[in-house]
């Protein structure tokens, strides 16, 4: 019999994940910060990395948020072809977010409307959610991210021309890092989307952030591209907190897709050093 | 790297002695204020012609804290992006704000205002908010309470670690 996903299951998973994400740095990100601290030779960069590692220790021990910007909640449900979805399974997410943000003493950072009503909604809702069909049988996979404003503000979509190629992608990323990284709380985890359409490429970049920084891409071409982009970002010398050093980023994660013959869409989604995300199998 | 200990409110002569890139520890009162609060404060400044709430001579910390936790005034508090407050900072410096605390690069107008008024911009480590919250001894809401996390709060800090971001000569840590 086909598996059925319910609104309760999704809401329960979101509710359980939020306090942990807010207070406990994912182990791959913490390991990345610790390795960067050991390797950093710049005195200011070293002070920053010391503070960030100590910050993660304090937050976990005292169960306080890693960052005062406890973010907006992004929840993306991936559904395999043989899994049934019982109506609006995202219907309980906002209630779960409101309860979790209140109980875990997190900051409420959402306004009612971007331009017509910037009154704080008071409970960090709405969450930003979607359902995403995937080809793997049996999959009901929920991605959850608490996304800070500073790093999202430092993100961009660029519609490159196909002739720009890989060099154009490297240049666009380095430009973005030089202009905006200081606001995004480096060392960064950078999600890159390449391909699809104007609206979809940003989603690719965001999903790229879900792959742990210690998990290599499945194919050699992507691994090589990610390595080249990371080297170019760190070669800027911008460093941790943009105060100097070799660790402007911990990782670059790339997702690619088909696109129009005229297009080379590129999205850069900056993730801060408190890259708070998890994936739950329902 | 050696830290220079500074007492807040920051004396103009202390501000004048700082160089971009210096590591400092701040002790004393600061006022948290960010986006929506700056729109309010600038409106009040224009209406009355001077800074309200005893802000003259004080330090503004660009921050929106989380609620109290772990026995501390805030669970987490750290700097937000300073450039979003660049629209207001030159007028606030001219009205008497001596220092600001935030993160990130600022506009040419803010550099000019620091030079003109003998004011400084401090940079704190973005994302180290549980660490920085341990430096906050007390907090009191002064105004704009309805803005939630964006209210104007008077906090008292002890040994709050920062770098000098822009000094009174207009030198910038991000250009060193």
Short mmCIF file of C-alpha atoms in Angstrom, two decimals:
data_model
loop_
_atom_site.label_atom_id
_atom_site.label_comp_id
_atom_site.label_asym_id
_atom_site.label_seq_id
_atom_site.Cartn_x
_atom_site.Cartn_y
_atom_site.Cartn_z
CA UNK A 1 0.00 0.00 0.00
CA UNK A 2 1.28 3.44 -0.86
CA UNK A 3 2.69 5.53 1.95
CA UNK A 4 0.64 8.62 2.93
CA UNK A 5 2.15 11.77 4.40
CA UNK A 6 -0.04 13.84 6.71
CA UNK A 7 0.00 17.45 7.88
CA UNK A 8 0.62 16.24 11.43
CA UNK A 9 3.84 14.45 10.49
CA UNK A 10 5.19 17.51 8.69
CA UNK A 11 4.23 19.91 11.49
CA UNK A 12 5.70 17.64 14.17
CA UNK A 13 9.00 17.42 12.30
CA UNK A 14 9.21 21.22 11.92
CA UNK A 15 8.30 21.79 15.58
CA UNK A 16 10.96 19.33 16.78
CA UNK A 17 13.70 20.67 14.51
CA UNK A 18 13.47 24.41 15.23
CA UNK A 19 14.86 24.64 18.79
CA UNK A 20 17.71 22.30 18.00
CA UNK A 21 18.63 24.13 14.80
CA UNK A 22 18.56 27.50 16.58
CA UNK A 23 20.91 26.39 19.36
CA UNK A 24 23.11 23.58 18.00
CA UNK A 25 25.41 24.09 15.04
CA UNK A 26 25.23 21.14 12.59
CA UNK A 27 28.28 18.90 13.17
CA UNK A 28 29.66 19.36 9.64
CA UNK A 29 29.63 23.16 10.01
CA UNK A 30 31.22 23.05 13.47
CA UNK A 31 33.96 20.74 12.16
CA UNK A 32 34.52 23.18 9.30
CA UNK A 33 34.87 26.13 11.68
CA UNK A 34 37.27 24.19 13.91
CA UNK A 35 39.44 23.20 10.94
CA UNK A 36 39.45 26.81 9.70
CA UNK A 37 40.49 28.04 13.15
CA UNK A 38 43.43 25.64 13.23
CA UNK A 39 44.59 26.66 9.77
CA UNK A 40 44.03 30.45 9.98
CA UNK A 41 47.19 32.57 10.11
CA UNK A 42 45.62 36.04 10.13
CA UNK A 43 45.42 37.43 13.70
CA UNK A 44 42.00 39.08 13.27
CA UNK A 45 40.63 36.09 11.38
CA UNK A 46 41.86 33.86 14.17
CA UNK A 47 40.11 35.94 16.85
CA UNK A 48 36.87 35.74 14.87
CA UNK A 49 37.12 31.96 14.40
CA UNK A 50 37.93 31.51 18.11
CA UNK A 51 34.77 33.49 18.94
CA UNK A 52 32.62 31.48 16.53
CA UNK A 53 33.79 28.10 17.85
CA UNK A 54 33.32 29.29 21.43
CA UNK A 55 29.90 30.67 20.44
CA UNK A 56 28.80 27.23 19.22
CA UNK A 57 29.96 25.66 22.48
CA UNK A 58 28.09 28.20 24.64
CA UNK A 59 24.90 27.99 22.58
CA UNK A 60 24.72 24.20 22.82
CA UNK A 61 25.64 24.09 26.52
CA UNK A 62 23.24 26.86 27.62
CA UNK A 63 20.55 26.08 25.04
CA UNK A 64 20.56 29.65 23.75
CA UNK A 65 20.42 30.69 20.09
CA UNK A 66 23.65 30.63 18.07
CA UNK A 67 22.65 33.95 16.53
CA UNK A 68 20.15 36.62 17.52
CA UNK A 69 18.77 36.36 13.99
CA UNK A 70 16.94 33.09 14.43
CA UNK A 71 15.72 33.49 10.89
CA UNK A 72 12.72 32.81 8.78
CA UNK A 73 11.72 29.16 8.50
CA UNK A 74 12.07 27.45 5.13
CA UNK A 75 10.58 23.95 4.84
CA UNK A 76 10.71 22.02 1.59
CA UNK A 77 9.09 18.63 1.30
CA UNK A 78 10.45 16.22 -1.31
CA UNK A 79 7.99 13.54 -2.34
CA UNK A 80 8.74 10.38 -4.34
CA UNK A 81 6.44 9.22 -7.17
CA UNK A 82 4.76 6.49 -5.06
CA UNK A 83 4.13 8.57 -1.92
CA UNK A 84 0.68 10.03 -1.33
CA UNK A 85 0.16 13.54 0.01
CA UNK A 86 -3.02 13.95 2.07
CA UNK A 87 -4.20 17.37 0.89
CA UNK A 88 -2.43 20.47 2.20
CA UNK A 89 0.25 18.74 4.26
CA UNK A 90 1.93 22.09 4.92
CA UNK A 91 -1.17 23.44 6.68
CA UNK A 92 0.23 22.82 10.18
CA UNK A 93 3.67 24.33 9.62
CA UNK A 94 2.82 27.90 10.66
CA UNK A 95 1.30 26.72 13.93
CA UNK A 96 4.39 24.61 14.60
CA UNK A 97 6.65 27.59 13.88
CA UNK A 98 4.66 29.91 16.17
CA UNK A 99 4.75 27.44 19.07
CA UNK A 100 8.43 26.58 18.63
CA UNK A 101 9.57 30.24 18.40
CA UNK A 102 7.58 31.17 21.49
CA UNK A 103 8.65 28.21 23.62
CA UNK A 104 12.33 28.23 22.61
CA UNK A 105 12.58 32.02 23.21
CA UNK A 106 13.61 32.76 19.64
CA UNK A 107 13.44 36.11 17.86
CA UNK A 108 10.39 36.94 15.77
CA UNK A 109 11.75 38.40 12.54
CA UNK A 110 8.86 38.40 10.05
CA UNK A 111 6.76 41.40 8.94
CA UNK A 112 3.25 41.05 7.54
CA UNK A 113 3.96 42.42 4.08
CA UNK A 114 7.23 43.52 2.53
CA UNK A 115 5.95 46.92 1.39
CA UNK A 116 2.36 47.53 2.56
CA UNK A 117 2.54 46.43 6.21
CA UNK A 118 5.90 46.08 7.93
CA UNK A 119 4.31 45.27 11.28
CA UNK A 120 6.03 42.34 12.96
CA UNK A 121 3.71 39.33 12.70
CA UNK A 122 4.66 38.55 16.31
CA UNK A 123 5.12 34.78 15.98
CA UNK A 124 7.66 34.43 13.14
CA UNK A 125 4.99 33.25 10.69
CA UNK A 126 4.44 32.66 7.88
CA UNK A 127 7.05 30.04 7.13
CA UNK A 128 8.23 29.75 3.52
CA UNK A 129 7.34 26.30 2.24
CA UNK A 130 7.05 24.20 -0.90
CA UNK A 131 6.50 20.65 -2.10
CA UNK A 132 8.98 19.31 -4.57
CA UNK A 133 8.45 16.07 -6.53
CA UNK A 134 11.52 13.82 -6.84
CA UNK A 135 12.06 10.61 -8.82
CA UNK A 136 13.28 8.35 -5.98
CA UNK A 137 10.62 5.84 -4.86
CA UNK A 138 9.54 5.89 -1.24
CA UNK A 139 11.01 9.29 -0.47
CA UNK A 140 9.29 11.69 1.92
CA UNK A 141 12.13 14.01 2.86
CA UNK A 142 11.72 17.31 4.67
CA UNK A 143 14.41 19.98 4.43
CA UNK A 144 14.27 22.65 7.15
CA UNK A 145 16.39 25.78 7.33
CA UNK A 146 16.42 28.80 9.63
CA UNK A 147 17.69 31.51 7.28
CA UNK A 148 19.12 34.77 8.57
CA UNK A 149 18.41 38.10 6.86
CA UNK A 150 22.00 39.29 6.50
CA UNK A 151 23.09 36.34 4.39
CA UNK A 152 19.92 36.27 2.29
CA UNK A 153 20.35 40.01 1.60
CA UNK A 154 23.85 39.26 0.29
CA UNK A 155 22.47 36.78 -2.25
CA UNK A 156 21.65 37.42 -5.91
CA UNK A 157 20.42 36.02 -9.22
CA UNK A 158 22.42 36.88 -12.34
CA UNK A 159 21.24 35.97 -15.84
CA UNK A 160 24.60 35.36 -17.53
CA UNK A 161 25.00 34.74 -21.25
CA UNK A 162 26.07 31.22 -22.29
CA UNK A 163 29.38 32.55 -23.60
CA UNK A 164 30.31 33.69 -20.09
CA UNK A 165 30.86 30.04 -19.20
CA UNK A 166 32.70 28.90 -16.10
CA UNK A 167 34.86 32.02 -15.98
CA UNK A 168 31.74 34.17 -15.91
CA UNK A 169 30.37 32.15 -13.00
CA UNK A 170 33.61 32.50 -11.03
CA UNK A 171 33.72 36.27 -11.70
CA UNK A 172 30.08 36.77 -10.70
CA UNK A 173 30.63 34.87 -7.46
CA UNK A 174 33.83 36.72 -6.56
CA UNK A 175 32.12 40.06 -7.32
CA UNK A 176 29.24 39.11 -5.04
CA UNK A 177 31.63 38.05 -2.27
CA UNK A 178 33.67 41.25 -2.55
CA UNK A 179 30.56 43.44 -2.48
CA UNK A 180 28.44 41.63 0.05
CA UNK A 181 30.31 39.00 2.09
CA UNK A 182 31.04 41.38 4.97
CA UNK A 183 27.29 41.58 5.63
CA UNK A 184 26.71 37.83 5.42
CA UNK A 185 28.82 36.69 8.40
CA UNK A 186 31.65 34.67 6.86
CA UNK A 187 33.02 31.99 6.86
CA UNK A 188 30.20 31.38 4.42
CA UNK A 189 28.55 28.28 3.13
CA UNK A 190 27.62 29.29 -0.43
CA UNK A 191 24.78 27.67 -2.36
CA UNK A 192 25.03 28.01 -6.14
CA UNK A 193 22.27 27.25 -8.64
CA UNK A 194 23.17 27.07 -12.33
CA UNK A 195 20.48 26.56 -14.95
CA UNK A 196 16.69 26.26 -15.10
CA UNK A 197 14.75 29.56 -15.30
CA UNK A 198 14.81 32.92 -13.51
CA UNK A 199 12.43 31.73 -10.80
CA UNK A 200 13.79 28.18 -10.40
CA UNK A 201 17.50 28.93 -10.22
CA UNK A 202 17.21 30.53 -6.79
CA UNK A 203 15.55 27.36 -5.52
CA UNK A 204 18.47 25.31 -6.85
CA UNK A 205 20.89 27.51 -4.92
CA UNK A 206 18.90 27.14 -1.75
CA UNK A 207 18.66 23.35 -2.06
CA UNK A 208 22.43 23.24 -2.70
CA UNK A 209 22.89 24.53 0.86
CA UNK A 210 21.32 21.33 2.18
CA UNK A 211 24.23 19.10 1.18
CA UNK A 212 26.60 18.86 4.19
CA UNK A 213 29.97 20.50 3.72
CA UNK A 214 31.74 17.20 4.35
CA UNK A 215 29.70 15.38 1.67
CA UNK A 216 31.28 15.49 -1.77
CA UNK A 217 29.17 15.99 -4.87
CA UNK A 218 28.31 12.68 -6.57
CA UNK A 219 30.05 13.56 -9.85
CA UNK A 220 33.57 14.69 -10.67
CA UNK A 221 32.52 17.71 -12.76
CA UNK A 222 30.54 19.24 -9.89
CA UNK A 223 33.29 18.45 -7.38
CA UNK A 224 35.84 20.23 -9.57
CA UNK A 225 33.57 23.26 -10.06
CA UNK A 226 32.89 23.52 -6.33
CA UNK A 227 36.61 23.27 -5.55
CA UNK A 228 37.47 25.98 -8.06
CA UNK A 229 34.78 28.34 -6.77
CA UNK A 230 35.83 27.83 -3.13
CA UNK A 231 39.48 28.50 -4.00
CA UNK A 232 38.53 31.70 -5.85
CA UNK A 233 36.43 32.95 -2.92
CA UNK A 234 39.11 32.24 -0.34
CA UNK A 235 41.86 33.72 -2.54
CA UNK A 236 40.22 37.14 -2.06
CA UNK A 237 41.77 37.22 1.43
CA UNK A 238 38.49 38.60 2.78
CA UNK A 239 38.47 35.99 5.51
CA UNK A 240 36.26 35.28 8.52
CA UNK A 241 33.92 38.18 9.38
CA UNK A 242 35.53 39.83 6.32
CA UNK A 243 38.33 40.95 8.65
CA UNK A 244 41.11 39.13 6.79
CA UNK A 245 42.44 35.64 6.25
CA UNK A 246 42.00 32.54 4.15
CA UNK A 247 38.52 31.51 5.26
CA UNK A 248 35.86 33.65 3.61
CA UNK A 249 34.00 30.39 2.94
CA UNK A 250 33.92 26.88 4.34
CA UNK A 251 32.30 25.33 1.28
CA UNK A 252 30.60 26.02 -2.04
CA UNK A 253 27.76 23.72 -3.00
CA UNK A 254 26.49 23.60 -6.59
CA UNK A 255 23.25 22.30 -8.12
CA UNK A 256 22.87 22.38 -11.91
CA UNK A 257 19.95 21.96 -14.33
CA UNK A 258 19.01 22.21 -18.03
CA UNK A 259 18.16 25.66 -19.41
CA UNK A 260 17.20 27.69 -22.53
CA UNK A 261 19.74 27.91 -25.38
CA UNK A 262 20.02 31.65 -24.70
CA UNK A 263 20.53 31.35 -20.96
CA UNK A 264 23.07 30.72 -18.23
CA UNK A 265 21.07 31.50 -15.08
CA UNK A 266 23.18 31.78 -11.92
CA UNK A 267 21.91 32.10 -8.35
CA UNK A 268 24.13 32.71 -5.34
CA UNK A 269 22.51 32.02 -1.97
CA UNK A 270 24.83 33.05 0.83
CA UNK A 271 24.71 30.98 4.00
CA UNK A 272 26.32 32.42 7.14
CA UNK A 273 28.70 30.67 9.52
CA UNK A 274 25.66 29.57 11.52
CA UNK A 275 24.30 27.45 8.65
CA UNK A 276 21.26 26.07 10.42
CA UNK A 277 19.61 23.34 8.38
CA UNK A 278 18.65 19.71 8.63
CA UNK A 279 17.00 17.01 6.56
CA UNK A 280 14.40 14.71 8.13
CA UNK A 281 13.12 11.48 6.56
CA UNK A 282 9.42 11.25 7.37
CA UNK B 1 46.47 40.71 19.68
CA UNK B 2 46.14 43.06 22.66
CA UNK B 3 42.78 44.51 23.57
CA UNK B 4 42.33 48.14 24.51
CA UNK B 5 39.78 48.57 27.34
CA UNK B 6 37.34 51.42 26.68
CA UNK B 7 34.67 52.87 28.96
CA UNK B 8 31.29 53.90 27.56
CA UNK B 9 29.94 56.50 26.98
CA UNK B 10 33.05 56.95 24.85
CA UNK B 11 34.94 60.18 25.55
CA UNK B 12 35.75 62.14 22.39
CA UNK B 13 39.46 62.06 23.30
CA UNK B 14 39.34 58.25 23.60
CA UNK B 15 37.59 58.06 20.22
CA UNK B 16 40.30 60.26 18.70
CA UNK B 17 43.03 57.92 19.93
CA UNK B 18 41.68 54.83 18.13
CA UNK B 19 42.94 53.41 14.86
CA UNK B 20 40.98 51.25 12.40
CA UNK B 21 41.80 47.60 13.11
CA UNK B 22 42.44 48.04 16.86
CA UNK B 23 40.94 45.31 19.04
CA UNK B 24 38.97 46.78 21.96
CA UNK B 25 36.72 45.70 24.82
CA UNK B 26 33.81 47.99 25.61
CA UNK B 27 32.29 48.41 29.08
CA UNK B 28 29.32 50.61 29.96
CA UNK B 29 25.97 51.56 28.41
CA UNK B 30 24.97 51.17 24.76
CA UNK B 31 21.57 51.49 23.06
CA UNK B 32 20.26 48.76 20.74
CA UNK B 33 18.42 50.05 17.68
CA UNK B 34 17.99 48.82 14.12
CA UNK B 35 15.92 49.31 10.96
CA UNK B 36 12.41 50.34 12.05
CA UNK B 37 13.74 52.13 15.14
CA UNK B 38 16.01 54.33 13.06
CA UNK B 39 13.08 55.52 10.97
CA UNK B 40 11.33 56.53 14.22
CA UNK B 41 14.41 58.13 15.75
CA UNK B 42 15.20 60.22 12.67
CA UNK B 43 11.59 61.46 12.62
CA UNK B 44 11.86 62.48 16.29
CA UNK B 45 15.22 64.15 15.68
CA UNK B 46 13.75 66.19 12.81
CA UNK B 47 10.72 67.20 14.86
CA UNK B 48 12.52 68.33 18.03
CA UNK B 49 15.90 69.31 16.60
CA UNK B 50 17.89 67.29 19.14
CA UNK B 51 18.33 63.67 20.19
CA UNK B 52 15.63 62.32 22.55
CA UNK B 53 16.05 59.73 25.34
CA UNK B 54 19.42 61.13 26.51
CA UNK B 55 21.14 59.65 23.46
CA UNK B 56 23.59 62.52 22.96
CA UNK B 57 27.12 61.28 23.61
CA UNK B 58 26.02 57.64 23.56
CA UNK B 59 26.74 54.50 21.51
CA UNK B 60 24.18 52.81 19.24
CA UNK B 61 24.48 49.03 18.83
CA UNK B 62 22.76 47.82 15.65
CA UNK B 63 21.07 44.75 17.07
CA UNK B 64 17.75 43.03 17.63
CA UNK B 65 18.17 40.59 20.53
CA UNK B 66 16.35 37.35 21.31
CA UNK B 67 14.26 37.16 24.52
CA UNK B 68 15.89 36.58 27.95
CA UNK B 69 17.32 33.09 28.47
CA UNK B 70 19.86 31.18 30.56
CA UNK B 71 19.56 33.80 33.30
CA UNK B 72 20.83 36.54 30.99
CA UNK B 73 19.01 39.64 29.62
CA UNK B 74 19.13 38.12 26.12
CA UNK B 75 19.72 34.56 24.97
CA UNK B 76 21.63 35.93 22.00
CA UNK B 77 22.57 39.37 20.75
CA UNK B 78 25.00 40.33 18.02
CA UNK B 79 25.57 42.95 15.34
CA UNK B 80 23.32 43.35 12.32
CA UNK B 81 24.39 44.85 8.98
CA UNK B 82 25.35 48.47 9.62
CA UNK B 83 24.90 49.73 6.06
CA UNK B 84 21.12 49.49 6.40
CA UNK B 85 21.39 52.30 8.95
CA UNK B 86 23.66 54.45 6.76
CA UNK B 87 20.66 56.59 5.79
CA UNK B 88 20.44 57.78 9.40
CA UNK B 89 23.98 57.56 10.80
CA UNK B 90 25.42 60.88 9.51
CA UNK B 91 22.53 62.89 11.00
CA UNK B 92 22.76 60.95 14.28
CA UNK B 93 26.52 61.59 14.54
CA UNK B 94 25.97 65.29 13.91
CA UNK B 95 23.31 65.28 16.62
CA UNK B 96 25.71 63.72 19.15
CA UNK B 97 26.02 59.94 18.73
CA UNK B 98 29.73 59.19 19.39
CA UNK B 99 29.93 55.56 18.30
CA UNK B 100 28.04 52.81 16.54
CA UNK B 101 28.52 49.04 16.71
CA UNK B 102 27.60 46.72 13.81
CA UNK B 103 29.04 44.62 11.03
CA UNK B 104 29.97 45.24 7.42
CA UNK B 105 31.15 48.02 5.11
CA UNK B 106 29.62 51.51 5.36
CA UNK B 107 28.95 54.34 2.94
CA UNK B 108 31.25 57.26 2.10
CA UNK B 109 28.80 59.54 3.92
CA UNK B 110 29.34 57.65 7.19
CA UNK B 111 33.13 57.88 6.82
CA UNK B 112 32.77 61.63 6.26
CA UNK B 113 30.51 62.00 9.31
CA UNK B 114 33.01 60.13 11.51
CA UNK B 115 35.78 62.48 10.38
CA UNK B 116 33.67 65.61 10.72
CA UNK B 117 32.29 64.81 14.19
CA UNK B 118 35.13 62.79 15.73
CA UNK B 119 33.02 59.64 15.90
CA UNK B 120 33.85 55.97 15.36
CA UNK B 121 32.25 52.77 14.06
CA UNK B 122 33.04 49.52 15.86
CA UNK B 123 32.75 46.09 14.21
CA UNK B 124 31.65 43.10 16.28
CA UNK B 125 31.78 39.48 15.15
CA UNK B 126 28.56 38.62 13.29
CA UNK B 127 27.11 35.29 14.35
CA UNK B 128 28.84 35.16 17.75
CA UNK B 129 25.63 36.15 19.50
CA UNK B 130 25.55 33.56 22.29
CA UNK B 131 29.15 34.51 23.07
CA UNK B 132 28.40 38.25 23.01
CA UNK B 133 25.23 37.88 25.10
CA UNK B 134 27.42 36.85 28.03
CA UNK B 135 28.89 40.38 27.98
CA UNK B 136 25.45 41.97 28.56
CA UNK B 137 24.76 42.69 32.22
CA UNK B 138 21.37 44.42 32.00
CA UNK B 139 18.72 45.66 29.60
CA UNK B 140 15.91 48.17 29.89
CA UNK B 141 13.43 49.12 27.16
CA UNK B 142 13.51 52.89 26.59
CA UNK B 143 11.03 53.36 23.72
CA UNK B 144 9.40 51.85 20.61
CA UNK B 145 8.35 48.79 22.66
CA UNK B 146 5.72 47.93 20.05
CA UNK B 147 8.52 47.17 17.57
CA UNK B 148 9.37 43.98 19.48
CA UNK B 149 13.00 43.05 18.95
CA UNK B 150 13.50 46.40 17.19
CA UNK B 151 12.69 48.50 20.30
CA UNK B 152 15.17 51.03 21.69
CA UNK B 153 16.91 49.37 24.66
CA UNK B 154 19.56 50.66 27.03
CA UNK B 155 21.93 47.81 27.80
CA UNK B 156 25.05 47.70 29.97
CA UNK B 157 27.94 45.61 28.66
CA UNK B 158 31.20 44.46 30.19
CA UNK B 159 34.29 43.56 28.15
CA UNK B 160 32.30 43.46 24.90
CA UNK B 161 34.88 42.59 22.16
CA UNK B 162 35.01 44.71 18.99
CA UNK B 163 37.43 46.01 16.39
CA UNK B 164 37.63 49.67 15.36
CA UNK B 165 35.88 49.66 11.98
CA UNK B 166 36.10 53.36 11.04
CA UNK B 167 38.31 55.73 13.02
CA UNK B 168 38.03 59.53 13.34
CA UNK B 169 40.35 59.91 10.33
CA UNK B 170 37.95 57.91 8.15
CA UNK B 171 40.28 54.89 7.92
CA UNK B 172 38.42 51.59 7.45
CA UNK B 173 39.21 48.11 8.79
CA UNK B 174 37.81 46.55 5.61
CA UNK B 175 40.37 48.46 3.52
CA UNK B 176 43.46 47.62 5.60
#
